[in-house]
Short mmCIF file of C-alpha atoms and ligand atoms in Angstrom, two decimals:
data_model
loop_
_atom_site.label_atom_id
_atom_site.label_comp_id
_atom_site.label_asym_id
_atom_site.label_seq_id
_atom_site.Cartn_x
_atom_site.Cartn_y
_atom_site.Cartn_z
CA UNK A 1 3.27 -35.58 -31.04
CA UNK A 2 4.70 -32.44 -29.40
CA UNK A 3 2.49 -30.73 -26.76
CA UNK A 4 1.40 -27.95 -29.25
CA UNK A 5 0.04 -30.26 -31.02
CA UNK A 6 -1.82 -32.54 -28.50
CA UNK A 7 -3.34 -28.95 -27.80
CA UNK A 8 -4.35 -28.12 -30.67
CA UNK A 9 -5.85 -31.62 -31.36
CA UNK A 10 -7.76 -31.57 -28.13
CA UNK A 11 -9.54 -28.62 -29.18
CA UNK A 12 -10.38 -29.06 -32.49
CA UNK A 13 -10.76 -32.49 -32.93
CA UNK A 14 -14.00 -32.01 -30.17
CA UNK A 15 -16.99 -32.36 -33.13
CA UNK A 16 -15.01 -35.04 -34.94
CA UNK A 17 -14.55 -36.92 -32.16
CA UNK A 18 -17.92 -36.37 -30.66
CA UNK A 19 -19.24 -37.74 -34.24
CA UNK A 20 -17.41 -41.10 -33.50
CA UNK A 21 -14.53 -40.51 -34.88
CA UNK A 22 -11.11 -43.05 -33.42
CA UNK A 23 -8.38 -40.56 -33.04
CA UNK A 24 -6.05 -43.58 -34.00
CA UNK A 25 -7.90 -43.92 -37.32
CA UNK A 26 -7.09 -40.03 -37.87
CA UNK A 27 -3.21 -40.66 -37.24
CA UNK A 28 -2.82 -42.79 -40.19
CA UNK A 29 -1.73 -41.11 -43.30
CA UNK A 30 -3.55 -40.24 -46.29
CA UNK A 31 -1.43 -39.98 -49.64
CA UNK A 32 -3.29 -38.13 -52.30
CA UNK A 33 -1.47 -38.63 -56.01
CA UNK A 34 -2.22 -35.99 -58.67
CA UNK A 35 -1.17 -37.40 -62.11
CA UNK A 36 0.63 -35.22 -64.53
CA UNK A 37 -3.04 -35.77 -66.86
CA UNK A 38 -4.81 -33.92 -64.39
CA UNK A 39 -4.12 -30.27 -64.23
CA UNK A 40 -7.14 -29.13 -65.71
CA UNK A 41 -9.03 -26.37 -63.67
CA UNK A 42 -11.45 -29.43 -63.04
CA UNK A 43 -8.71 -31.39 -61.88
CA UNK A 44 -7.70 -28.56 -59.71
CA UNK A 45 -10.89 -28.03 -57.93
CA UNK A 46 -11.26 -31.73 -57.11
CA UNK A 47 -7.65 -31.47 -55.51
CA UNK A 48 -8.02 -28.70 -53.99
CA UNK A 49 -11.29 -29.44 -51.86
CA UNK A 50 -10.28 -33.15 -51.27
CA UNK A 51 -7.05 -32.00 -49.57
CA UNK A 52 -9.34 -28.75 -47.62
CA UNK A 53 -11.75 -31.61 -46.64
CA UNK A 54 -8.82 -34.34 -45.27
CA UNK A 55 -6.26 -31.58 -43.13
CA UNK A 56 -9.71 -30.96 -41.09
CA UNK A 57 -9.31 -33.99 -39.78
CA UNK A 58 -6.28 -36.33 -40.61
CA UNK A 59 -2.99 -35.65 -39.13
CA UNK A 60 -1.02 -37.31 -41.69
CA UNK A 61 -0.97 -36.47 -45.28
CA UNK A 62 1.40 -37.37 -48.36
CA UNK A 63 1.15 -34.90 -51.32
CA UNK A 64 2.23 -35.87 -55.23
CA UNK A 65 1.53 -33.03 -57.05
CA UNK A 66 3.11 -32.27 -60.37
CA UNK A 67 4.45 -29.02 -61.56
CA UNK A 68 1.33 -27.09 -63.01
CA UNK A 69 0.08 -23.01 -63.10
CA UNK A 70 -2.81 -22.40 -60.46
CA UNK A 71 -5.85 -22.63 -62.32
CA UNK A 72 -8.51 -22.97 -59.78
CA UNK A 73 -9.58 -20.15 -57.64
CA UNK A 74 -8.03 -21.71 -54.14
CA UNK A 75 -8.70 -20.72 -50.54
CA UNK A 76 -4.95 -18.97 -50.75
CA UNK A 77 -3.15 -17.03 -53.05
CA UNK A 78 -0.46 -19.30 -54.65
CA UNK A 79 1.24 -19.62 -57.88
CA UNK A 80 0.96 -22.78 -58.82
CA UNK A 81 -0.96 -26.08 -58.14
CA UNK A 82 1.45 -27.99 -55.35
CA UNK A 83 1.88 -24.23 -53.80
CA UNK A 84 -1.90 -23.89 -53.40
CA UNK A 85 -2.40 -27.84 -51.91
CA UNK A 86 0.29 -27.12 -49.42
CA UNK A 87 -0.35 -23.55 -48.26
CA UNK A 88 -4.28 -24.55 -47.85
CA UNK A 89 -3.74 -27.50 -45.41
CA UNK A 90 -0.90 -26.15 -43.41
CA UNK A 91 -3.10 -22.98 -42.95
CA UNK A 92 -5.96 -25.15 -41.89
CA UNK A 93 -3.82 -27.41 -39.66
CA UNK A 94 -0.65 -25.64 -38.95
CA UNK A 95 0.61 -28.92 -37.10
CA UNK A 96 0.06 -31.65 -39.84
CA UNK A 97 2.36 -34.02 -40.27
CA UNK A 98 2.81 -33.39 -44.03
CA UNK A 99 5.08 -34.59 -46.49
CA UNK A 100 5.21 -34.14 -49.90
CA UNK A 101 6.85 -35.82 -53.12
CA UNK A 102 7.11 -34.97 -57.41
CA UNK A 103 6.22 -38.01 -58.06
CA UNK A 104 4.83 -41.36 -56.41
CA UNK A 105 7.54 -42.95 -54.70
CA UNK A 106 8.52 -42.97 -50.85
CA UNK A 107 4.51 -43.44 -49.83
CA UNK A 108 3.79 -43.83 -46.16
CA UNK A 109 3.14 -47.32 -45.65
CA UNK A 110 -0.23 -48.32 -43.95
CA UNK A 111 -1.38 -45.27 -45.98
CA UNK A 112 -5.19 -44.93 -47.86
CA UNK A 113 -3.61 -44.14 -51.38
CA UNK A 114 -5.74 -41.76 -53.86
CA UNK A 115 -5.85 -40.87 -57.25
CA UNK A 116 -6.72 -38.05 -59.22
CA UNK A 117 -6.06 -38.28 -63.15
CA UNK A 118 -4.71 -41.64 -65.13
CA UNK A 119 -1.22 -41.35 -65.46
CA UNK A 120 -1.00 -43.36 -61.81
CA UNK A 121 0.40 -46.28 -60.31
CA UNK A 122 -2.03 -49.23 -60.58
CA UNK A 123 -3.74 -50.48 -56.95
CA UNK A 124 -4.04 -47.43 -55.12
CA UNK A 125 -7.40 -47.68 -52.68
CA UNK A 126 -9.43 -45.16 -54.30
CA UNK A 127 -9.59 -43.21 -58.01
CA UNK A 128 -11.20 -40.09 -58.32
CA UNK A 129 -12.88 -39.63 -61.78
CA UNK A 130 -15.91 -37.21 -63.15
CA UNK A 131 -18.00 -36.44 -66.41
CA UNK A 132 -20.23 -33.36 -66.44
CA UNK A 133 -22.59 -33.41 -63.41
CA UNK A 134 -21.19 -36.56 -62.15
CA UNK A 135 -18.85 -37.69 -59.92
CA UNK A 136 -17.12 -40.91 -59.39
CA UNK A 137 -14.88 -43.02 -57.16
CA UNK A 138 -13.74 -46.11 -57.81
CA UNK A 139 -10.92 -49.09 -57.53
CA UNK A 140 -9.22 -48.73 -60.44
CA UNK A 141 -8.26 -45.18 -62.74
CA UNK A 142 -10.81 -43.35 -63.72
CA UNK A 143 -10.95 -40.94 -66.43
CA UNK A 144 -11.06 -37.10 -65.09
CA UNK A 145 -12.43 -35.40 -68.24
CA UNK A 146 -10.81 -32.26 -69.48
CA UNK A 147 -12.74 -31.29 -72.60
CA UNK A 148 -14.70 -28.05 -72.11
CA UNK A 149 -13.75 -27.59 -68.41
CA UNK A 150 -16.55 -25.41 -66.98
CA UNK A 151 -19.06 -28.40 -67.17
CA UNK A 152 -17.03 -30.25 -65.04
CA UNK A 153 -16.42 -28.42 -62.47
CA UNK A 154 -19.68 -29.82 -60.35
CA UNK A 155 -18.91 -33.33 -60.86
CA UNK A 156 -15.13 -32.79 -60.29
CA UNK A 157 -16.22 -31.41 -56.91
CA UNK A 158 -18.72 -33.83 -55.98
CA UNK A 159 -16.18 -36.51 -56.58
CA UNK A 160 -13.68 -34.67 -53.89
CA UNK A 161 -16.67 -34.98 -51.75
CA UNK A 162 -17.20 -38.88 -52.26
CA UNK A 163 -12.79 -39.19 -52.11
CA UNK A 164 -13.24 -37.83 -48.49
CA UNK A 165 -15.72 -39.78 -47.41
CA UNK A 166 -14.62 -42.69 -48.38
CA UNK A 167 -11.16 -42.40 -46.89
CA UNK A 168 -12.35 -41.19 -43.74
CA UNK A 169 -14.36 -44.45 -43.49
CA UNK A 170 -11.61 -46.63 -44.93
CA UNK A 171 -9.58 -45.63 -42.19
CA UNK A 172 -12.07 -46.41 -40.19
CA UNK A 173 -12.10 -49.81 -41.35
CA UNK A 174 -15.09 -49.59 -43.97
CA UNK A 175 -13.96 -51.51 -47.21
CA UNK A 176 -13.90 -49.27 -50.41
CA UNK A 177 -16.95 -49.11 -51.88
CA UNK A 178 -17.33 -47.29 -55.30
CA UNK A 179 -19.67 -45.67 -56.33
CA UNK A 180 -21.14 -42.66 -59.14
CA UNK A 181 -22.86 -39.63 -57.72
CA UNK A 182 -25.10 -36.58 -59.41
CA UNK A 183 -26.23 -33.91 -57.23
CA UNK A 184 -28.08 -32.46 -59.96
CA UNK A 185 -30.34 -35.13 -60.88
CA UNK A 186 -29.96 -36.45 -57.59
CA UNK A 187 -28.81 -39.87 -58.45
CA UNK A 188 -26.32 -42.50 -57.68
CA UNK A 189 -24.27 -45.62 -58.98
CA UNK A 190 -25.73 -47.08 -62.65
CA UNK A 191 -28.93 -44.26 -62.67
CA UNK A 192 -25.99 -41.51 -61.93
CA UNK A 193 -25.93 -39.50 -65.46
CA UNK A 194 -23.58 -36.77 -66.90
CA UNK A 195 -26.54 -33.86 -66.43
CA UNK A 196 -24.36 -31.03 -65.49
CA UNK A 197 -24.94 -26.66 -65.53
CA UNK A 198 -22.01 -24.19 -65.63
CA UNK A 199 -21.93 -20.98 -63.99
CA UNK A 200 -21.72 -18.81 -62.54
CA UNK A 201 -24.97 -19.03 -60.34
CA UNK A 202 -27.41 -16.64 -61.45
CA UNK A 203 -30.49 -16.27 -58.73
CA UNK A 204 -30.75 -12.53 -58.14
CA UNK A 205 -30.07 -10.84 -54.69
CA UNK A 206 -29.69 -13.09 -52.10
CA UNK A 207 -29.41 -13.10 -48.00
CA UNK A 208 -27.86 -15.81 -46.64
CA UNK A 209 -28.81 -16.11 -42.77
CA UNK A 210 -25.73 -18.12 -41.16
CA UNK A 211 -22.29 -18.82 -42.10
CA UNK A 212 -21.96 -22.11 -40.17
CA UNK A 213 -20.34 -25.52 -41.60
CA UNK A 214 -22.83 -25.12 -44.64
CA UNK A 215 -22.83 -21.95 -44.96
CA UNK A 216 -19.20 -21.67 -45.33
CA UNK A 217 -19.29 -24.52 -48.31
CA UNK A 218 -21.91 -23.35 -50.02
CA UNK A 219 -19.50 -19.97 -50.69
CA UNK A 220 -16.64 -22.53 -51.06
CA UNK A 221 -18.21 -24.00 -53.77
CA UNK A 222 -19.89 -20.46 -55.08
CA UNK A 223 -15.71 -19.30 -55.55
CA UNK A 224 -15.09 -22.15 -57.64
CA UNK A 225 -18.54 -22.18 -59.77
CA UNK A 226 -18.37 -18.60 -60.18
CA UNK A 227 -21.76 -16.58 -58.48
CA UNK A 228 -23.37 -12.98 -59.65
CA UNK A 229 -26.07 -10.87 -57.89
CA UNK A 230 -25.86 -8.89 -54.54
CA UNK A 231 -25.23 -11.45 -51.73
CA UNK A 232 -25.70 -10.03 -47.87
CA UNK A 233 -24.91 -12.53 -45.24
CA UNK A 234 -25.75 -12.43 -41.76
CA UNK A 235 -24.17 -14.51 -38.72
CA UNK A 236 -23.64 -12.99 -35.26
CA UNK A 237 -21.38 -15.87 -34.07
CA UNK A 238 -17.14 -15.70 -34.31
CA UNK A 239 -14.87 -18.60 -35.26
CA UNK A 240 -13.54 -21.29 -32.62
CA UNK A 241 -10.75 -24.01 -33.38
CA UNK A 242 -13.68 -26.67 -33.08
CA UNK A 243 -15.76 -25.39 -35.93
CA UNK A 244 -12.45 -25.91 -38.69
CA UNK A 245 -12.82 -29.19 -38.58
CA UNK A 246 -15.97 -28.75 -41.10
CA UNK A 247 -16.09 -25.08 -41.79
CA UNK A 248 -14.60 -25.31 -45.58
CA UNK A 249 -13.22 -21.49 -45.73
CA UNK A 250 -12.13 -21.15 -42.05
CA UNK A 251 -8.20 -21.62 -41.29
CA UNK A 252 -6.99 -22.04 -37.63
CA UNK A 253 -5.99 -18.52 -37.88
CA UNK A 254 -9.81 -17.32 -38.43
CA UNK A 255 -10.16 -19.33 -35.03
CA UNK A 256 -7.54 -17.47 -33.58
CA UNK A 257 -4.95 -20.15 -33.54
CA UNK A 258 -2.26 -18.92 -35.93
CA UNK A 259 0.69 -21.40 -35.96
CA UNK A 260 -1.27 -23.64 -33.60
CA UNK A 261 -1.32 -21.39 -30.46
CA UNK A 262 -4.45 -19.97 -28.78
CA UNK A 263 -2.90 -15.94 -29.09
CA UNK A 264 -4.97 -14.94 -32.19
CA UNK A 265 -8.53 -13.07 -32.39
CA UNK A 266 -11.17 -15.12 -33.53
CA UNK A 267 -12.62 -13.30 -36.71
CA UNK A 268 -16.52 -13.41 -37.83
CA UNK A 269 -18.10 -16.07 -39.51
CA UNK A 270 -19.96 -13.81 -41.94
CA UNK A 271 -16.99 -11.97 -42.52
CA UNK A 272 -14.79 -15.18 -43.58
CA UNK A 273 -18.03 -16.76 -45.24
CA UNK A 274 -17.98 -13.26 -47.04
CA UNK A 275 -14.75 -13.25 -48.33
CA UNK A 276 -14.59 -16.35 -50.61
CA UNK A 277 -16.88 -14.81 -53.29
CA UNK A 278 -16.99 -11.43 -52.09
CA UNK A 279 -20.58 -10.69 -50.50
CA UNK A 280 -20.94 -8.46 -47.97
CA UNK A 281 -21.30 -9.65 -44.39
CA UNK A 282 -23.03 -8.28 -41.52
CA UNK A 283 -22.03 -10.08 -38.28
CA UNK A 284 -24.75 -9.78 -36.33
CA UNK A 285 -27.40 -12.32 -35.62
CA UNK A 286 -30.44 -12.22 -37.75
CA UNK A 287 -33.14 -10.92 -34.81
CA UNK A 288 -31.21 -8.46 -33.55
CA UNK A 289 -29.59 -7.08 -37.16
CA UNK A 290 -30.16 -3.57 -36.83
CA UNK A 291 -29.67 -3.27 -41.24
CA UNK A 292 -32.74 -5.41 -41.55
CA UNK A 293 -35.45 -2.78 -41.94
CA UNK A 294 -33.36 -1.34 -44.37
CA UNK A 295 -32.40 -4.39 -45.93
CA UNK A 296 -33.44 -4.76 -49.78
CA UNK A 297 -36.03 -7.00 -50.80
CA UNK A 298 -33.87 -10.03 -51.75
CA UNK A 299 -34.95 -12.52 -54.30
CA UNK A 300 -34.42 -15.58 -52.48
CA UNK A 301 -33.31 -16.20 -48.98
CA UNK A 302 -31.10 -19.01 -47.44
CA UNK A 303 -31.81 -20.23 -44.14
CA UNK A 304 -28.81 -21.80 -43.00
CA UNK A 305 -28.38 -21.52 -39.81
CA UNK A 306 -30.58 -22.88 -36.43
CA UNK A 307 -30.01 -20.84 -33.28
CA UNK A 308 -32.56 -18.19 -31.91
CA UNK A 309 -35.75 -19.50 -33.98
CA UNK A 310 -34.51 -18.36 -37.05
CA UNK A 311 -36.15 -20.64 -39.24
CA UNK A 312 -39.78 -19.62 -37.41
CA UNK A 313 -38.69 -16.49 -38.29
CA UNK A 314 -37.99 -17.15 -41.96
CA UNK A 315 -40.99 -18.76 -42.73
CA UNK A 316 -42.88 -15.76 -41.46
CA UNK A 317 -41.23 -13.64 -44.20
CA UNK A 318 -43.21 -15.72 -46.55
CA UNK A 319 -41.08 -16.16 -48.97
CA UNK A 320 -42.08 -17.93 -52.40
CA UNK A 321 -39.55 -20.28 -52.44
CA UNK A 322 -37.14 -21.49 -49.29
CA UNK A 323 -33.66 -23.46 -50.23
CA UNK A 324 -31.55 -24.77 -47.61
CA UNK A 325 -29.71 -28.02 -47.03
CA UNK A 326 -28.47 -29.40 -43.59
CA UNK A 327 -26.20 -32.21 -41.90
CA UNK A 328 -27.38 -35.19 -39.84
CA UNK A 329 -25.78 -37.11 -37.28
CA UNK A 330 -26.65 -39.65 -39.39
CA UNK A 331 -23.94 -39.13 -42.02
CA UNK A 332 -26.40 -37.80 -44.02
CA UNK A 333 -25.88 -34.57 -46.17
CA UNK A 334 -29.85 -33.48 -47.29
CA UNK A 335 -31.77 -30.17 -49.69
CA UNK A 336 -35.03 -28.97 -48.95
CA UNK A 337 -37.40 -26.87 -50.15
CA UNK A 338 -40.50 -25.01 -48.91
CA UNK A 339 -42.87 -23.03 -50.89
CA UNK A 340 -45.66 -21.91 -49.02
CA UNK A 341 -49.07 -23.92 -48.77
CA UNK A 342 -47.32 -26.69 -50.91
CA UNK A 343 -44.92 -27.93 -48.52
CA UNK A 344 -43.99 -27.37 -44.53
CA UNK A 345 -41.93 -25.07 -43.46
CA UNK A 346 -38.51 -25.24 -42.17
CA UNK A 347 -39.28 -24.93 -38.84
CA UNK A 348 -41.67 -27.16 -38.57
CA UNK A 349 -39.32 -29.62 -41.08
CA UNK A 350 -36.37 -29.43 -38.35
CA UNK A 351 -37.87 -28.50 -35.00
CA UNK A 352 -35.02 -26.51 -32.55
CA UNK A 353 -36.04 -28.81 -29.44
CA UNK A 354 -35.68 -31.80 -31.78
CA UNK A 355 -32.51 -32.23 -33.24
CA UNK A 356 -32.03 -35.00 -31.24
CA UNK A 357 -34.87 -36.91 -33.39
CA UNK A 358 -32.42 -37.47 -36.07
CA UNK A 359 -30.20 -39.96 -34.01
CA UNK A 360 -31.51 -43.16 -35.22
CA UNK A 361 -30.46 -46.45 -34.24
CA UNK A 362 -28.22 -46.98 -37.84
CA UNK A 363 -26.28 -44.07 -36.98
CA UNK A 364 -22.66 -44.29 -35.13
CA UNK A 365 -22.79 -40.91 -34.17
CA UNK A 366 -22.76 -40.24 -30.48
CA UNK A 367 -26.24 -38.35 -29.45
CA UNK A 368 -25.14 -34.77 -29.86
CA UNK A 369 -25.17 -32.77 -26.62
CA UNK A 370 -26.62 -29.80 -25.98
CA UNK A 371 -23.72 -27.43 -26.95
CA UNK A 372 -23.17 -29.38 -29.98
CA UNK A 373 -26.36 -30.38 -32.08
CA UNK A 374 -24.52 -29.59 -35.50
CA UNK A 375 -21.45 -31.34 -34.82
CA UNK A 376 -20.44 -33.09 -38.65
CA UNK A 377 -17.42 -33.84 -40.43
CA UNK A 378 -16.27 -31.72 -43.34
CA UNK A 379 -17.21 -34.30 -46.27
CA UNK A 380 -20.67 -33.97 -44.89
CA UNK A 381 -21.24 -30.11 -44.61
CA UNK A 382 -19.32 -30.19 -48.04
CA UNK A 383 -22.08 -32.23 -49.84
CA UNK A 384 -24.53 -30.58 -48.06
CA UNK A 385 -23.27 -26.76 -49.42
CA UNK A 386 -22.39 -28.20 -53.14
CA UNK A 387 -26.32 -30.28 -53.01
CA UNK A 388 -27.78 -26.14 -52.50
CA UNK A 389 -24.92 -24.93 -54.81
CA UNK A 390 -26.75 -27.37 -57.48
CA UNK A 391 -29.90 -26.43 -56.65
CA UNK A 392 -29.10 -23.37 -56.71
CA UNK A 393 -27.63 -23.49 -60.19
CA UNK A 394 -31.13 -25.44 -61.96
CA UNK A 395 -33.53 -23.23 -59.90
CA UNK A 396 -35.79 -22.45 -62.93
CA UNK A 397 -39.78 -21.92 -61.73
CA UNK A 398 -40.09 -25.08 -64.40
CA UNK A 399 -37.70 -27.35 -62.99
CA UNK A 400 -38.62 -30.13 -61.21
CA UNK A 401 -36.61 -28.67 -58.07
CA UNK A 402 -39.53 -26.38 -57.66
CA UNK A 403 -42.45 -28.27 -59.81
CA UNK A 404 -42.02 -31.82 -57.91
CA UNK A 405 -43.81 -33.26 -55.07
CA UNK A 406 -40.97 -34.14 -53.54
CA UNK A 407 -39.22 -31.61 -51.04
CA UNK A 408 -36.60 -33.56 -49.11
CA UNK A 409 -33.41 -35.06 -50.57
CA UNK A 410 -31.62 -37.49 -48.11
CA UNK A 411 -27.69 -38.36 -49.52
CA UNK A 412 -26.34 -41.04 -46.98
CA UNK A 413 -22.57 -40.71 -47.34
CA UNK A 414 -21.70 -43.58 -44.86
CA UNK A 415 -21.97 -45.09 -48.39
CA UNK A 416 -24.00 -48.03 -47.88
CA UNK A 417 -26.40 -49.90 -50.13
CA UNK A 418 -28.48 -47.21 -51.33
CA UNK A 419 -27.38 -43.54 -51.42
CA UNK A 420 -30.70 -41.55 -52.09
CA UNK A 421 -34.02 -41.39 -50.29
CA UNK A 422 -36.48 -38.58 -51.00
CA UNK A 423 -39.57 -37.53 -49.01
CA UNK A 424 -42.98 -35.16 -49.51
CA UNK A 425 -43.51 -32.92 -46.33
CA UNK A 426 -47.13 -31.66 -46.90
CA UNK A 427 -48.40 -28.43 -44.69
CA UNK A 428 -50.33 -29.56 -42.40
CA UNK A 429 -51.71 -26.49 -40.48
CA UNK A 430 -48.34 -25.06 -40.54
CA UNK A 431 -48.28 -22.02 -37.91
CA UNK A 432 -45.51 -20.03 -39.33
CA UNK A 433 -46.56 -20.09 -43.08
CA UNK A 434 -48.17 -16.68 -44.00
CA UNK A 435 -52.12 -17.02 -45.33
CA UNK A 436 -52.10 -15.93 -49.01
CA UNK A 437 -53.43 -12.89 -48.95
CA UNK A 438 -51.26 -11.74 -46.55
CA UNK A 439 -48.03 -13.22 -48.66
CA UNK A 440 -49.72 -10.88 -51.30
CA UNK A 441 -50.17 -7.99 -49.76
CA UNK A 442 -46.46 -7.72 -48.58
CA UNK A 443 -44.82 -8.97 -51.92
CA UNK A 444 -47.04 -8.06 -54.90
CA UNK A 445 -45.92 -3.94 -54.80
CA UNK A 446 -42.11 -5.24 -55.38
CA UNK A 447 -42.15 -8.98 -56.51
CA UNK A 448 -38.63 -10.78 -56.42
CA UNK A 449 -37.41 -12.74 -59.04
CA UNK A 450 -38.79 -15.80 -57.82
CA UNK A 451 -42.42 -14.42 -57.21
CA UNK A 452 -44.26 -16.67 -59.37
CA UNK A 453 -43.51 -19.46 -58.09
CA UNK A 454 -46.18 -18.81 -55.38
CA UNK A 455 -49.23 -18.26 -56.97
CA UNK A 456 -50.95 -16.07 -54.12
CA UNK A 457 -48.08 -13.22 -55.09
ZN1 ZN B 501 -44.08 -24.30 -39.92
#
């Protein structure tokens, strides 16, 4: 390794490290095989997002990619397929050690092998596979369907998501372990089903406060689903080398690091948040926005991010329905959802001065300092943007998303024995949540799409 590239390492590698990750274990190379079957636009997103997820932190990657058209929407312009997998992890790690081949000979040895399609070599480590809603890894090739693409988009991506994982902990030393997952019915292994929705997501005028890890994949995930409506989002903070090893639309260059070197200008979050779907971003931080008394009334809101009491703040809008999803140091990607009265709010759900109360003793993450209470790796603020991107895409005042008792999902992607837990956060004297009559006074002149979900509005 040259000293560029010890340099650049040093500085991003800071949250993956701090998360327990071996920088050994990241050194060894990762060979991703695309099979000539699997070109579909499904196909393509899975690729796509797997290889975004591993350059953020492997240093070693093998590409076999056959010759197809671009049919995916891509984090980079590009022609076709093997154009788009190269440009996007050579943008996000300009000094990966990269290689590439037409077809699946000359792989690294000591390499974590993975498959996307059929038409592959038998005994690779992992096999990427989907079917509507859900997606699937497992030991052995499996089917990546193709018929009436749009469907499969979500369970195409959620498989990328489970591909990560999985090799990050295989190099790491974990055994494979395969598995099914549905983010839509939130389910895993033999329950997981083929429930999926198309989209493009559909949920009115939305403000999306933050464009941190999760942030940044939820509008990852919006570009490839396809998303309507007015979207504003709002993020006073600016791009650092650090934050691309999660940050799903940020390149080093964002960080100001182009080529590696430290002689860029680090660009707004909101503004490269922003640009994967086209909403319009306003980098400034939430308190201090000076647009926000002339802001719209928005049908939902997103609180994504945790700095300067935003989500106190939030919850004082009262809001008929909150979405948001977070990261744990516990390897845990998770939804909520807070409708006033029903459930707590999200302050009170995720106290500031307790982050810390996450770190339990399962987890192998070392206790976050106080810079660095979100540090995650990208296959976990991935899941955690594509769980809200679901959500987002069966919100439906009858679904059980919003009729349920149950207001917490918890996905554990260290991919032990059981995936799912769920949880019911009742209000218990909340402070922030608005009495009703006051949550009717300030949205029953102009009720937002969402409106009757709370029945004092
Ligand atoms: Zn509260």
């Amino acid at each position: 390794m040259n000293d560029t590239a010890r340099r650049f390492y040093a500085e991003r590698d800071a949250r993956t490290v701090q998360y327990g990750a071996d920088t050994a274990a990241l050194e060894r190379p990762i060979a991703v095989l695309v099979a000539t079957d699997a070109t579909s636009r499904s196909a393509q997103v899975s690729a796509l997002a797997l290889v975004n997820m591993l350059a953020r932190v492997h240093r070693r990657l093998h590409l076999v990619v056959p010759v197809a058209d671009l049919r995916a929407r891509a984090l980079v312009d590009a022609r076709t397929l093997a154009d788009a997998m190269i440009t996007t992890v050579t943008a996000i790690n300009p000094v990966l050690a990269l290689t590439t081949a037409p077809t699946p000979t000359s792989i690294p040895a000591n390499a974590i092998t993975i498959g996307i399609g059929t038409e592959l070599p038998t005994g690779l480590d992992l096999y990427l596979g989907w079917r509507g809603g859900r997606g699937e890894i497992a030991t052995a090739s499996c089917r990546a369907s193709s018929a009436s693409e749009e469907e499969h988009i979500l369970g195409a991506a959620t498989a990328a998501c489970l591909a990560a994982a999985m090799a990050f902990r295989a190099t790491h030393g974990s055994a494979i372990r395969p598995t099914c997952l549905n983010l839509l019915e939130r389910t895993a292994d033999t329950d997981a089903g083929t429930t999926s929705r198309t989209g493009p997501v559909d949920v009115g005028n939305v403000l999306v406060v933050g464009a941190g890890a999760v942030s940044q994949a939820l509008f990852y995930w919006l570009r490839e689903i396809g998303v309507v409506g007015k979207w504003d989002i709002v993020d006073g903070d600016f791009a650092e080398l650090h934050n691309t090893n999660r940050c799903l639309g940020m390149t080093s260059a964002d960080a100001g690091w182009p080529n590696a070197l430290p002689r860029g200008e680090s660009r707004p979050k909101a503004n490269i948040a922003a640009e994967l779907t086209g909403a319009h971003p306003h980098p400034h931080w939430y308190d201090t926005w000076p647009d926000l008394a002339y802001a719209p009334r928005y049908d939902l809101v997103l609180p994504l991010a945790n700095e300067r009491g935003v989500r106190a703040q939030i919850a004082a809008l009262g809001e008929p329905i909150l979405l948001h999803s977070t990261t744990s140091p516990n390897w845990t990607a998770e939804l909520h959802r807070h409708i006033p009265d029903r459930d707590d709010c999200p302050a009170c759900r995720i106290p500031a001065a307790q982050a810390s109360s996450f770190l339990c003793a399962t987890g192998p993450a070392i206790p976050a300092t106080q810079e660095s209470p979100d540090a995650a790796l990208p296959f976990l603020s991935a899941t955690a943007g594509l769980l809200l991107a679901a959500g987002l895409l069966e919100l439906h005042e009858e679904n059980e998303l919003v009729t349920g008792r149950q207001n917490h999902w918890r996905l554990h992607l260290e991919l032990g024995h059981r995936l799912w837990q769920s949880a019911i956060h009742l209000n218990n004297g909340c402070p922030h949540t608005l009495p009703p009559a006051v949550r009717q006074t300030l949205h029953t002149p102009a009720p937002g799409r969402w409106s009757n979900i709370d029945p004092a509005i």
